[in-house]
mmCIF file of C-alpha atoms and ligand atoms in Angstrom:
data_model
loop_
_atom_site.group_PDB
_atom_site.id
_atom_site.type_symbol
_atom_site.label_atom_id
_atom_site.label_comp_id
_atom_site.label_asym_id
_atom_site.label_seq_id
_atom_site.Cartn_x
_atom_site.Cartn_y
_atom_site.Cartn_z
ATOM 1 C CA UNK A 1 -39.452 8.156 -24.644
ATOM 2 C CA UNK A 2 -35.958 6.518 -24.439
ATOM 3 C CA UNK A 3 -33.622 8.102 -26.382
ATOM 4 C CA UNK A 4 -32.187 10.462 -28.752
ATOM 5 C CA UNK A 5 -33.503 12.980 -29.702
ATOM 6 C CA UNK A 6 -35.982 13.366 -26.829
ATOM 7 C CA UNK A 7 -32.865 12.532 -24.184
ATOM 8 C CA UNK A 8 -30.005 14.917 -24.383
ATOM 9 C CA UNK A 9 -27.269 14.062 -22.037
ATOM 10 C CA UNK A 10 -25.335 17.394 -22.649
ATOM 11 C CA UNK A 11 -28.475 19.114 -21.148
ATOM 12 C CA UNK A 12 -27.257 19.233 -17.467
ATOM 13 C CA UNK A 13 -23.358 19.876 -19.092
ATOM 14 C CA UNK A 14 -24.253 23.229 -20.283
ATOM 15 C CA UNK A 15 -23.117 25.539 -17.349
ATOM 16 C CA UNK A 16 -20.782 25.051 -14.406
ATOM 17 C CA UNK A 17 -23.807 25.647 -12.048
ATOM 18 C CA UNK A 18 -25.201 22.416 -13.839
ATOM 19 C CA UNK A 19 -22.285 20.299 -13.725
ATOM 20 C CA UNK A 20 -22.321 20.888 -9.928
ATOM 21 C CA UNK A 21 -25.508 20.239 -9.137
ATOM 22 C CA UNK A 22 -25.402 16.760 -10.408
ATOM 23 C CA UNK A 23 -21.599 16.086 -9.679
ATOM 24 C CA UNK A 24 -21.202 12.742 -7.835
ATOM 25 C CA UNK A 25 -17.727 13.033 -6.096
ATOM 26 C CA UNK A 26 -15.697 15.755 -4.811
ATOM 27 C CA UNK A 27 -12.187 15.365 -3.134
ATOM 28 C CA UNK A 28 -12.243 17.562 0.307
ATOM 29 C CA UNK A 29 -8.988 18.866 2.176
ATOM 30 C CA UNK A 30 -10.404 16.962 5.232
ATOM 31 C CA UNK A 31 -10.109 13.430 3.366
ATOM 32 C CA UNK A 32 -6.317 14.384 2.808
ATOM 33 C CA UNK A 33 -3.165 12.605 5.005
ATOM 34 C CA UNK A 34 0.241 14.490 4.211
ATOM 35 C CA UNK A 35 3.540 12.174 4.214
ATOM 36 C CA UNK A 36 6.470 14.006 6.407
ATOM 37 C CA UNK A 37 10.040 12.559 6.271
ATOM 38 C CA UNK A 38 11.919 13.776 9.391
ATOM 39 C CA UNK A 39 15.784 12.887 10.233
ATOM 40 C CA UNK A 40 18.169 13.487 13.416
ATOM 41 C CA UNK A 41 19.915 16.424 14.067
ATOM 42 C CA UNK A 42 19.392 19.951 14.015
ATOM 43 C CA UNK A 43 18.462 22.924 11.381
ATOM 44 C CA UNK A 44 18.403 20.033 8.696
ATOM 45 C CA UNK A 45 15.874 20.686 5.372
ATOM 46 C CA UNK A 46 17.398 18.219 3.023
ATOM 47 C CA UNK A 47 15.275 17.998 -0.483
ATOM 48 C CA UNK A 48 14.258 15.081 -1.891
ATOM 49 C CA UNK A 49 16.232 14.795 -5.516
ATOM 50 C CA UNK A 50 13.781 12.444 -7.115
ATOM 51 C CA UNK A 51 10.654 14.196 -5.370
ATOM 52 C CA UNK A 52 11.454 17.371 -5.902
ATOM 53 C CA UNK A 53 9.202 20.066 -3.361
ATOM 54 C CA UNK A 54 9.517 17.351 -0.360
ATOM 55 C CA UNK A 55 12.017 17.569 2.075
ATOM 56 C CA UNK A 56 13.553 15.663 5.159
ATOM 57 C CA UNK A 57 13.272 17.671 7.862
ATOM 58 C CA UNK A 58 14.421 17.602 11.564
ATOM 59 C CA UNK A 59 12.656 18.122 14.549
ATOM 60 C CA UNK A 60 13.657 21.117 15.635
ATOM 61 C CA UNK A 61 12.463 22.530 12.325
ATOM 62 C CA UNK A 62 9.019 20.693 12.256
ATOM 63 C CA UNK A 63 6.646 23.467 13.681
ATOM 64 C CA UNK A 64 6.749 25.780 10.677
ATOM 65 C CA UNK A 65 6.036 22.993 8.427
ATOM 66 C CA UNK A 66 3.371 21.783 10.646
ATOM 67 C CA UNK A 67 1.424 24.524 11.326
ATOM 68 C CA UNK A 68 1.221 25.404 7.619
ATOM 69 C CA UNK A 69 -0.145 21.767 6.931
ATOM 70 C CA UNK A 70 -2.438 22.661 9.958
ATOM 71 C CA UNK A 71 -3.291 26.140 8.734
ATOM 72 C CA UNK A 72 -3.960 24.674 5.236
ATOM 73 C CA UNK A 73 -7.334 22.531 6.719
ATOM 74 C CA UNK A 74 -5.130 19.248 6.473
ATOM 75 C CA UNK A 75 -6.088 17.130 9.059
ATOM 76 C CA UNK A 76 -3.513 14.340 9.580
ATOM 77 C CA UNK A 77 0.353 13.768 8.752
ATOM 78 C CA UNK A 78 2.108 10.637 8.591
ATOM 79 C CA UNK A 79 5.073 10.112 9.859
ATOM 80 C CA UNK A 80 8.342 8.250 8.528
ATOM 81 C CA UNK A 81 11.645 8.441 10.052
ATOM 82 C CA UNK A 82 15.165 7.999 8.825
ATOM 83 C CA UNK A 83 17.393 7.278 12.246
ATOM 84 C CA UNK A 84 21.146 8.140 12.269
ATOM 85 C CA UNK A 85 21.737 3.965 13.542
ATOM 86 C CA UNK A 86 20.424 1.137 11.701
ATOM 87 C CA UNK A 87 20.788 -2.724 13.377
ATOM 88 C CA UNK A 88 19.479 -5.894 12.511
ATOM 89 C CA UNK A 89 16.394 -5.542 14.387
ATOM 90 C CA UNK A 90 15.627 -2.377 13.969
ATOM 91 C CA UNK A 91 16.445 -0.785 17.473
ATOM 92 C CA UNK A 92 16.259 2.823 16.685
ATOM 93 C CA UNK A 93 12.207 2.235 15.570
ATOM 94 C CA UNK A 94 10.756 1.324 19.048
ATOM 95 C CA UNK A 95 14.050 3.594 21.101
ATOM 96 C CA UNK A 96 11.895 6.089 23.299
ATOM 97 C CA UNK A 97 13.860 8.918 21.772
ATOM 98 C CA UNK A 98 14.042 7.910 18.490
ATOM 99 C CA UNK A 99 13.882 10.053 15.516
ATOM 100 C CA UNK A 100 9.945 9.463 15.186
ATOM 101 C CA UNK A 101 9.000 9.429 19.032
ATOM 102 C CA UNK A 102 10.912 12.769 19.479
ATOM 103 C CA UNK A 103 9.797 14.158 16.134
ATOM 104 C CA UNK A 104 5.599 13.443 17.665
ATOM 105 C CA UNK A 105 6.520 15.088 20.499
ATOM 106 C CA UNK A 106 7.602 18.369 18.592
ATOM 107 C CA UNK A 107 4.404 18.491 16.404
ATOM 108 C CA UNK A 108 2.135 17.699 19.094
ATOM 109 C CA UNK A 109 3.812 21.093 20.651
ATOM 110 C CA UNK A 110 3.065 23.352 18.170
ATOM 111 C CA UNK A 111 -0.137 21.561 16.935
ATOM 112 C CA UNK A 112 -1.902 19.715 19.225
ATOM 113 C CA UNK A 113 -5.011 19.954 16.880
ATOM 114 C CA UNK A 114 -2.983 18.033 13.979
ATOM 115 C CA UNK A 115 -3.488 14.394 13.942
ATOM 116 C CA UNK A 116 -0.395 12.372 14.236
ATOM 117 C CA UNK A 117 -0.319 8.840 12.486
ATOM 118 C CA UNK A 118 2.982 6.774 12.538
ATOM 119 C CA UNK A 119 3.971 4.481 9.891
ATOM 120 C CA UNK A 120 4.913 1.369 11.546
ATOM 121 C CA UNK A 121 7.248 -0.605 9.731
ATOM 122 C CA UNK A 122 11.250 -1.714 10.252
ATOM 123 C CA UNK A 123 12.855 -0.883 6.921
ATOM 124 C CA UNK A 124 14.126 2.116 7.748
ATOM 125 C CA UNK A 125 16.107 0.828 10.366
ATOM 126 C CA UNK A 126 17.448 -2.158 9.866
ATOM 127 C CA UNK A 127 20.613 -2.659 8.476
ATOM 128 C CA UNK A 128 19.643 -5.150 5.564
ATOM 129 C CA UNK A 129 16.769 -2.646 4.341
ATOM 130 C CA UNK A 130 13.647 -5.392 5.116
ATOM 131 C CA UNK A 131 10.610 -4.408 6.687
ATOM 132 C CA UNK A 132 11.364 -7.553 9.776
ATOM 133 C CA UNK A 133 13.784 -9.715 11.451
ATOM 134 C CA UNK A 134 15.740 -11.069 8.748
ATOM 135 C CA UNK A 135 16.743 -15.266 9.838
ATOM 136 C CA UNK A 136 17.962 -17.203 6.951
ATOM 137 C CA UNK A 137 17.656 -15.332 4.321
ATOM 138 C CA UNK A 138 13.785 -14.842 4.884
ATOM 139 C CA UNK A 139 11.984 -12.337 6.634
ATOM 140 C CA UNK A 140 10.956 -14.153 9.899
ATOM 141 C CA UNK A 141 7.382 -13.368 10.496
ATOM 142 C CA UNK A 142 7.036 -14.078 14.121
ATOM 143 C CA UNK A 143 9.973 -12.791 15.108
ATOM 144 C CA UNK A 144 9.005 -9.443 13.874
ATOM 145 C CA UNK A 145 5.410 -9.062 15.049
ATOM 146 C CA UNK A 146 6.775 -8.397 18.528
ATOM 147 C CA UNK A 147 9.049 -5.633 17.596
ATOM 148 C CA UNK A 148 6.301 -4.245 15.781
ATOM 149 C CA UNK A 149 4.278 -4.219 18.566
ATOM 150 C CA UNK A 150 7.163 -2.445 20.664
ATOM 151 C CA UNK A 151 6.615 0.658 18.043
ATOM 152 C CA UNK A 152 3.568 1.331 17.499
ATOM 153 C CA UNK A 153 3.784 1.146 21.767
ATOM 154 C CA UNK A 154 6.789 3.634 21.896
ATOM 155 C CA UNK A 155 4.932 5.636 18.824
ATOM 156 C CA UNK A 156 1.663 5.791 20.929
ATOM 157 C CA UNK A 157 3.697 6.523 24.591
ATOM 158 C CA UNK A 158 5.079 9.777 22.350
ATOM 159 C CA UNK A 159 1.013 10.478 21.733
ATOM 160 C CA UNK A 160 0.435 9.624 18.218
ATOM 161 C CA UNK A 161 -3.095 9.614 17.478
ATOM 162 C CA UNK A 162 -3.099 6.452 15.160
ATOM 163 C CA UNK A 163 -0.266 3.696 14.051
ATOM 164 C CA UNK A 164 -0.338 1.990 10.543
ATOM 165 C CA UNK A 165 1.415 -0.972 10.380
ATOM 166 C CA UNK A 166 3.009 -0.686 6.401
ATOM 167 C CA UNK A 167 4.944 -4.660 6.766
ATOM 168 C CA UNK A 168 2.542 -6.664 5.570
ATOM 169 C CA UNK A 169 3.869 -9.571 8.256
ATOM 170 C CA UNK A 170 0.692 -11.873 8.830
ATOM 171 C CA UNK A 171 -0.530 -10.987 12.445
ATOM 172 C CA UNK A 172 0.609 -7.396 13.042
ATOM 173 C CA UNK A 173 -2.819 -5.684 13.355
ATOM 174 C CA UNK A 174 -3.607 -8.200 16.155
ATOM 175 C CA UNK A 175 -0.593 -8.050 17.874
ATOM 176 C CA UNK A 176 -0.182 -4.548 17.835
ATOM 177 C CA UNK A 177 -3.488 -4.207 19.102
ATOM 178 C CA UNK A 178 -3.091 -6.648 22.145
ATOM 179 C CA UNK A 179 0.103 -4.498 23.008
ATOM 180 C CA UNK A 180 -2.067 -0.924 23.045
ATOM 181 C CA UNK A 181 -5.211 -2.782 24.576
ATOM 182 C CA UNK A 182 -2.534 -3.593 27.456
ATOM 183 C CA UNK A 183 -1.395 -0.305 28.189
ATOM 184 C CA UNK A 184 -4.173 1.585 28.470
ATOM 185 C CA UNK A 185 -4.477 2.481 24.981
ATOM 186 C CA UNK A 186 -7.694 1.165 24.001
ATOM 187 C CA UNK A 187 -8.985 4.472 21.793
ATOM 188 C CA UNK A 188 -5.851 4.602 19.493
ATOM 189 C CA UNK A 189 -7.174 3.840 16.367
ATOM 190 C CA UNK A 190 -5.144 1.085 13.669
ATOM 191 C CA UNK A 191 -5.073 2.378 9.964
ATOM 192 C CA UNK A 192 -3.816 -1.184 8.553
ATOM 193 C CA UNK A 193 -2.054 -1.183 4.997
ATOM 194 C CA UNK A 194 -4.205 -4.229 4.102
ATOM 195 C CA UNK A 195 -3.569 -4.389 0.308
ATOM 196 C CA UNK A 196 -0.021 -3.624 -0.523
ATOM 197 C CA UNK A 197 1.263 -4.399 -3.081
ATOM 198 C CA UNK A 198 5.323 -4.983 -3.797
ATOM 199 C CA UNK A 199 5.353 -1.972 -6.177
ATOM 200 C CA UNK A 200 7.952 -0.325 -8.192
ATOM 201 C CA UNK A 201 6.078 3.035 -7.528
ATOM 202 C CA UNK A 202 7.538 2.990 -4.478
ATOM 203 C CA UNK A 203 11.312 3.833 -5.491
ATOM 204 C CA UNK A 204 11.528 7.283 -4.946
ATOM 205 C CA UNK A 205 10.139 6.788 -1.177
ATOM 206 C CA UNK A 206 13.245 4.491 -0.824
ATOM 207 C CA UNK A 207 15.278 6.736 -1.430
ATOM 208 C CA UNK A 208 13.710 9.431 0.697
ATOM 209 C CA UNK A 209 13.766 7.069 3.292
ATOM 210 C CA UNK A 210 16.983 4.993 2.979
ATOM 211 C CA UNK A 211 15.094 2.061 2.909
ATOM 212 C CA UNK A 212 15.451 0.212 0.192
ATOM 213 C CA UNK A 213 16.512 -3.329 0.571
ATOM 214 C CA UNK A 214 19.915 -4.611 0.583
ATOM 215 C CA UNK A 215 19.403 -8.020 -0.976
ATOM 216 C CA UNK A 216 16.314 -9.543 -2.414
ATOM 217 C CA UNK A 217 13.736 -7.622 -2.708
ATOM 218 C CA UNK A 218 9.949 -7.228 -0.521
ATOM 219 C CA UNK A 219 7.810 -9.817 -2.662
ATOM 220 C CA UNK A 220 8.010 -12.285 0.079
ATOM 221 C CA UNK A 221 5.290 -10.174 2.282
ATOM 222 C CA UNK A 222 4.055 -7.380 -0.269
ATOM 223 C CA UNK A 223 1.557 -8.627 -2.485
ATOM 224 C CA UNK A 224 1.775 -9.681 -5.981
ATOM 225 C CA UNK A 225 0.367 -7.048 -8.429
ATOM 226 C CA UNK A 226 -1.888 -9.306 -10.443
ATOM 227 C CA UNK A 227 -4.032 -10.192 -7.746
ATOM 228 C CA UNK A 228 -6.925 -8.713 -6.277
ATOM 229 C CA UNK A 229 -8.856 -11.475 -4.744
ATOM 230 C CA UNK A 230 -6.032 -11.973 -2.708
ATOM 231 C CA UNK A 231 -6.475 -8.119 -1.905
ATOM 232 C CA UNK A 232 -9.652 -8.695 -0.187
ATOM 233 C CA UNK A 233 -8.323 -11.331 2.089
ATOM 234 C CA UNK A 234 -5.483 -9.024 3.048
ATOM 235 C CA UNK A 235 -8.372 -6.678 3.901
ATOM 236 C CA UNK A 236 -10.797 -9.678 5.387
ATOM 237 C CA UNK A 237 -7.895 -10.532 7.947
ATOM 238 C CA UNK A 238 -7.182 -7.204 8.740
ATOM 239 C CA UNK A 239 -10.558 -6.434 9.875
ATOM 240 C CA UNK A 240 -10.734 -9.748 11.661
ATOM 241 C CA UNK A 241 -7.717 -8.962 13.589
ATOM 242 C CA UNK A 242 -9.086 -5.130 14.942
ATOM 243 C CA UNK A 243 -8.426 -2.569 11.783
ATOM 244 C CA UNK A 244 -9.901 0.457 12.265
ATOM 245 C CA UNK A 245 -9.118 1.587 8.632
ATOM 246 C CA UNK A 246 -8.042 -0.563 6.124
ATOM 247 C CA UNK A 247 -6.046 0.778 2.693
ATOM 248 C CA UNK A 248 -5.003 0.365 -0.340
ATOM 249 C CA UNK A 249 -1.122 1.159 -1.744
ATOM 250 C CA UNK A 250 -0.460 2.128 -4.556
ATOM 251 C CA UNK A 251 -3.464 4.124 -5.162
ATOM 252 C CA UNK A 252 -3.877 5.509 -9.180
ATOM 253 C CA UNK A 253 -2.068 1.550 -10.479
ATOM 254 C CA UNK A 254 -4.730 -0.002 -7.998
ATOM 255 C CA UNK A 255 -8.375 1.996 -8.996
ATOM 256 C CA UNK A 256 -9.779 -1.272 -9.540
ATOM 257 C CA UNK A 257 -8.694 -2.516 -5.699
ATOM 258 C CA UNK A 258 -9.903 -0.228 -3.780
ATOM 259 C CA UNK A 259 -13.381 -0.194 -5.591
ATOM 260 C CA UNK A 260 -13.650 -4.117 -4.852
ATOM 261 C CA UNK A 261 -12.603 -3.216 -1.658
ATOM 262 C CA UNK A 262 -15.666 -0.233 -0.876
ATOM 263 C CA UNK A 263 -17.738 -2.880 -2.313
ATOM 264 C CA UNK A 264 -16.900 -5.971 -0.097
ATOM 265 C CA UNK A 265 -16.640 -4.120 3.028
ATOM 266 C CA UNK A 266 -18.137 -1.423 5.643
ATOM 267 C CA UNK A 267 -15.015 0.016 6.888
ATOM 268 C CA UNK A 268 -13.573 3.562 6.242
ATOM 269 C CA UNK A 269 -10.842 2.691 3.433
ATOM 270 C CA UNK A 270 -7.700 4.863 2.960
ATOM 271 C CA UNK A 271 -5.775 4.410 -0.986
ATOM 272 C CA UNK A 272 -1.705 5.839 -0.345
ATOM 273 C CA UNK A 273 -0.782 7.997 -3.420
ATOM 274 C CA UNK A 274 3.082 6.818 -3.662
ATOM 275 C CA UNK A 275 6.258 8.209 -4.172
ATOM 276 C CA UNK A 276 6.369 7.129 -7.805
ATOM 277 C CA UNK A 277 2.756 8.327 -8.543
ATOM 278 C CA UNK A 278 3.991 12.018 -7.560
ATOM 279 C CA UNK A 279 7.604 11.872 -9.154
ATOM 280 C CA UNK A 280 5.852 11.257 -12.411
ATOM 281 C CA UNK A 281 3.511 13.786 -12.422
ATOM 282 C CA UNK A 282 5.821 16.745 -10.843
ATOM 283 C CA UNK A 283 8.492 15.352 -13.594
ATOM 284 C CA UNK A 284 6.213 16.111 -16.488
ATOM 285 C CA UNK A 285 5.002 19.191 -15.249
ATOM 286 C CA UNK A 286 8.235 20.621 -14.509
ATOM 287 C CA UNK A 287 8.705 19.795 -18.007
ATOM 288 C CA UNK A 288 5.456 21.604 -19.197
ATOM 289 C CA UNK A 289 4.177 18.767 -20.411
ATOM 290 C CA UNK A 290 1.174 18.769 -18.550
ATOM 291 C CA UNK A 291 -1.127 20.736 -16.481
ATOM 292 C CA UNK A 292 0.243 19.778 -12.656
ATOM 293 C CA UNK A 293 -2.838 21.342 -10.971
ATOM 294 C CA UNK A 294 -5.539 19.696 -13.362
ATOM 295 C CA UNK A 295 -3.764 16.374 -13.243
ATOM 296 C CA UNK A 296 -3.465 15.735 -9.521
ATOM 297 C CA UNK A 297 -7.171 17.086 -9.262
ATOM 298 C CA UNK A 298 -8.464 14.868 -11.535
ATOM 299 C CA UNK A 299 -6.095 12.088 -10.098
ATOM 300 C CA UNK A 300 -7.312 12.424 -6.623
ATOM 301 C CA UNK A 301 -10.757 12.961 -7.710
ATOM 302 C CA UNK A 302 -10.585 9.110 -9.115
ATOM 303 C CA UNK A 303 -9.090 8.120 -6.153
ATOM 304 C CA UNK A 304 -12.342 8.733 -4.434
ATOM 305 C CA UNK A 305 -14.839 7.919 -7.123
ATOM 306 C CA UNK A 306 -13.075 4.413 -7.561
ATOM 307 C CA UNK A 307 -14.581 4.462 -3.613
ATOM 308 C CA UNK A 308 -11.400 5.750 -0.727
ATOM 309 C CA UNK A 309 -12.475 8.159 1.791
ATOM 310 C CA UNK A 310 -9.002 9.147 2.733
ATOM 311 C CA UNK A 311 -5.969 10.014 0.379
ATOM 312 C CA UNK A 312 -2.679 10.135 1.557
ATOM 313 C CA UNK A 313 -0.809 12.018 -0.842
ATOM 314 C CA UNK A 314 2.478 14.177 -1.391
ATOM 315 C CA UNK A 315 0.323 16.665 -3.248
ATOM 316 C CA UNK A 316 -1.652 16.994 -0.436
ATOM 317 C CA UNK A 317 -0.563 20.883 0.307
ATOM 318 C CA UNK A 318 -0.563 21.484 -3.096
ATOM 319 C CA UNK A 319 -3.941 20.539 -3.554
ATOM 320 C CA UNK A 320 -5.586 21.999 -0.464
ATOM 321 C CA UNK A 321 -4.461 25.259 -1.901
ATOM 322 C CA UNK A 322 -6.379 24.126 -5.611
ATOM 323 C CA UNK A 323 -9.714 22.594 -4.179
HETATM 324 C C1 LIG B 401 7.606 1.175 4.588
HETATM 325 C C2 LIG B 401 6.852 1.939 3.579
HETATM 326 C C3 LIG B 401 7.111 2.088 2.202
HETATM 327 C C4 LIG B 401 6.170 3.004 1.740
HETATM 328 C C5 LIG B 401 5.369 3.355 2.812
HETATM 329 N N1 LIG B 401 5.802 2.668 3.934
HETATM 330 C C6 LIG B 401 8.165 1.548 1.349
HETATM 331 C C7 LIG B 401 8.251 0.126 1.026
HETATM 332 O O1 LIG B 401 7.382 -0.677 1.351
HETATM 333 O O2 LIG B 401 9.287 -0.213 0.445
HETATM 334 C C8 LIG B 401 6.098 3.518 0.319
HETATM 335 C C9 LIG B 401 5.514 4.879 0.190
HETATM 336 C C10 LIG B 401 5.750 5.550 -1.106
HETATM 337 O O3 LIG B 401 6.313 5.023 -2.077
HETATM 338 O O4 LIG B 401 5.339 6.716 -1.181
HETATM 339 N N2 LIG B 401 7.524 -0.195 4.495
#
């Protein structure tokens, strides 16, 4: 017996109480990471114009906002910052009371149960928009791993629970986890952007963040989009150099990375959901051209089956609220 008519694959479609019996993924609040945007200053909620819902917020006016993303079963936030004074080496990233350091000490306030991940990167505050020291022309690798190091330190001295280096300079994971070994910071976990790739998802972010670059453009350290061998040394190295995590960014362009990546390796594996993958779909929907809540559902839900655990997302609230 193999076959129509005997075998009926509709069979166990018939009912809802079917369907979820034999349902092989489901997207859970506690696999969600929510991006926050914070700036300097006081009583500032600034939206977002090309991601409309999001908003920069200051510190001072964090504890609302977190305790609703706490209240909401989300278990982790991470963290970007947009300082008042950019440099050519970043400065204001690894400052003790920089916009990030100050803004992890406010959450932790009002919810120390909320886990606090930094993004570790220099775009945001240097001058010329690039994610490291700039020498030449060309993003000097070297030169950077060190002040990279210095922020995920001053990140973790302000009690973040995890950094995730976003650069993509060779070397970072292992150098940022010499500098935490060395202070006495041996159980902070490293969520390493392994695979990512030099998108064009990622414009609205830049402008959320101020970060885009000034000259040139990332493609020098971000990976090429074609490739996805490539992707799994990115992920190979990361692991070699003390990952805790590894990811994959852009998430919906990428399905077919991240499932080579669940396949090739045993480590917990994160996929971002960027900027440009949630301007699209709140554009159309504002537009009533599609159904927001069924979209991002089914969006997240392939996410997972193509094989991420964790889904950083800017639907995140949104969707605790649906599932
Ligand atoms: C910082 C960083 C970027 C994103 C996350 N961390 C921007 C970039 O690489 O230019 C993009 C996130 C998004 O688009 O949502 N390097």
């Amino acid at each position: 017996m193999s076959g129509f008519p005997q075998l009926r694959l509709r069979r166990l479609r018939r009912s809802e109480a079917l369907r979820s019996l034999i349902r092989e993924t489901e997207v859970n609040v506690g696999d969600l990471i929510y991006p926050l945007f914070v700036v300097e200053g006081n009583k500032m909620k600034q939206e977002i114009s090309s991601m409309p819902g999001l908003y920069r917020l200051s510190s001072d006016l964090l504890s609302g906002e977190v305790e609703e993303i706490a209240s909401l079963g989300i278990p982790a936030i991470i963290l970007f910052g947009i300082p008042q004074k950019k440099d050519e080496v970043g400065s204001s990233a690894y400052h003790p009371k920089g916009v990030v350091q100050q803004a992890i000490r406010a959450i932790k306030k009002a919810t120390p149960e909320l886990l606090v991940i930094t993004d570790v990167c220099l775009c945001e505050y240097t001058s010329h928009g690039h994610c490291g020291v700039v020498v030449d022309g060309y993003v000097d690798n070297d030169k950077t791993l060190e002040l990279l190091a210095k922020t995920a330190l001053s990140h973790t001295e302000a009690s973040a629970d995890m950094v995730a280096p976003s650069d993509m300079m060779d070397g970072r994971v292992k150098a940022i986890r010499q500098a935490l070994d060395g202070n006495g910071f041996q159980n902070i976990p490293i969520l390493a952007y392994a695979a990512k790739y030099a998108s064009a998802f990622y414009g609205p972010f830049r402008e959320a963040a101020e970060s885009a670059p000034q000259f040139g453009d990332r493609r020098s350290y971000q990976m090429d989009p074609p490739n996805w061998r490539e992707a799994l040394r990115e992920v190979e190295q990361d692991i070699a150099e003390g990952a805790d995590i590894v990811m994959v960014k852009p998430a919906l362009p990428y399905l077919d990375v991240i499932r080579k990546v669940r396949d090739t390796f045993n480590y917990p594996l994160a996929a971002y959901s960027v900027s440009g993958e949630y301007a699209m779909i709140k554009a159309a929907a504002q537009q009533n051209w599609l159904d927001e809540r069924g979209v991002v559902l089914e969006m997240l839900t392939a996410i997972k089956r193509a094989g991420a655990d964790i889904i950083i997302s800017y639907y995140a609230k949104e969707a605790a609220r649906w599932l």
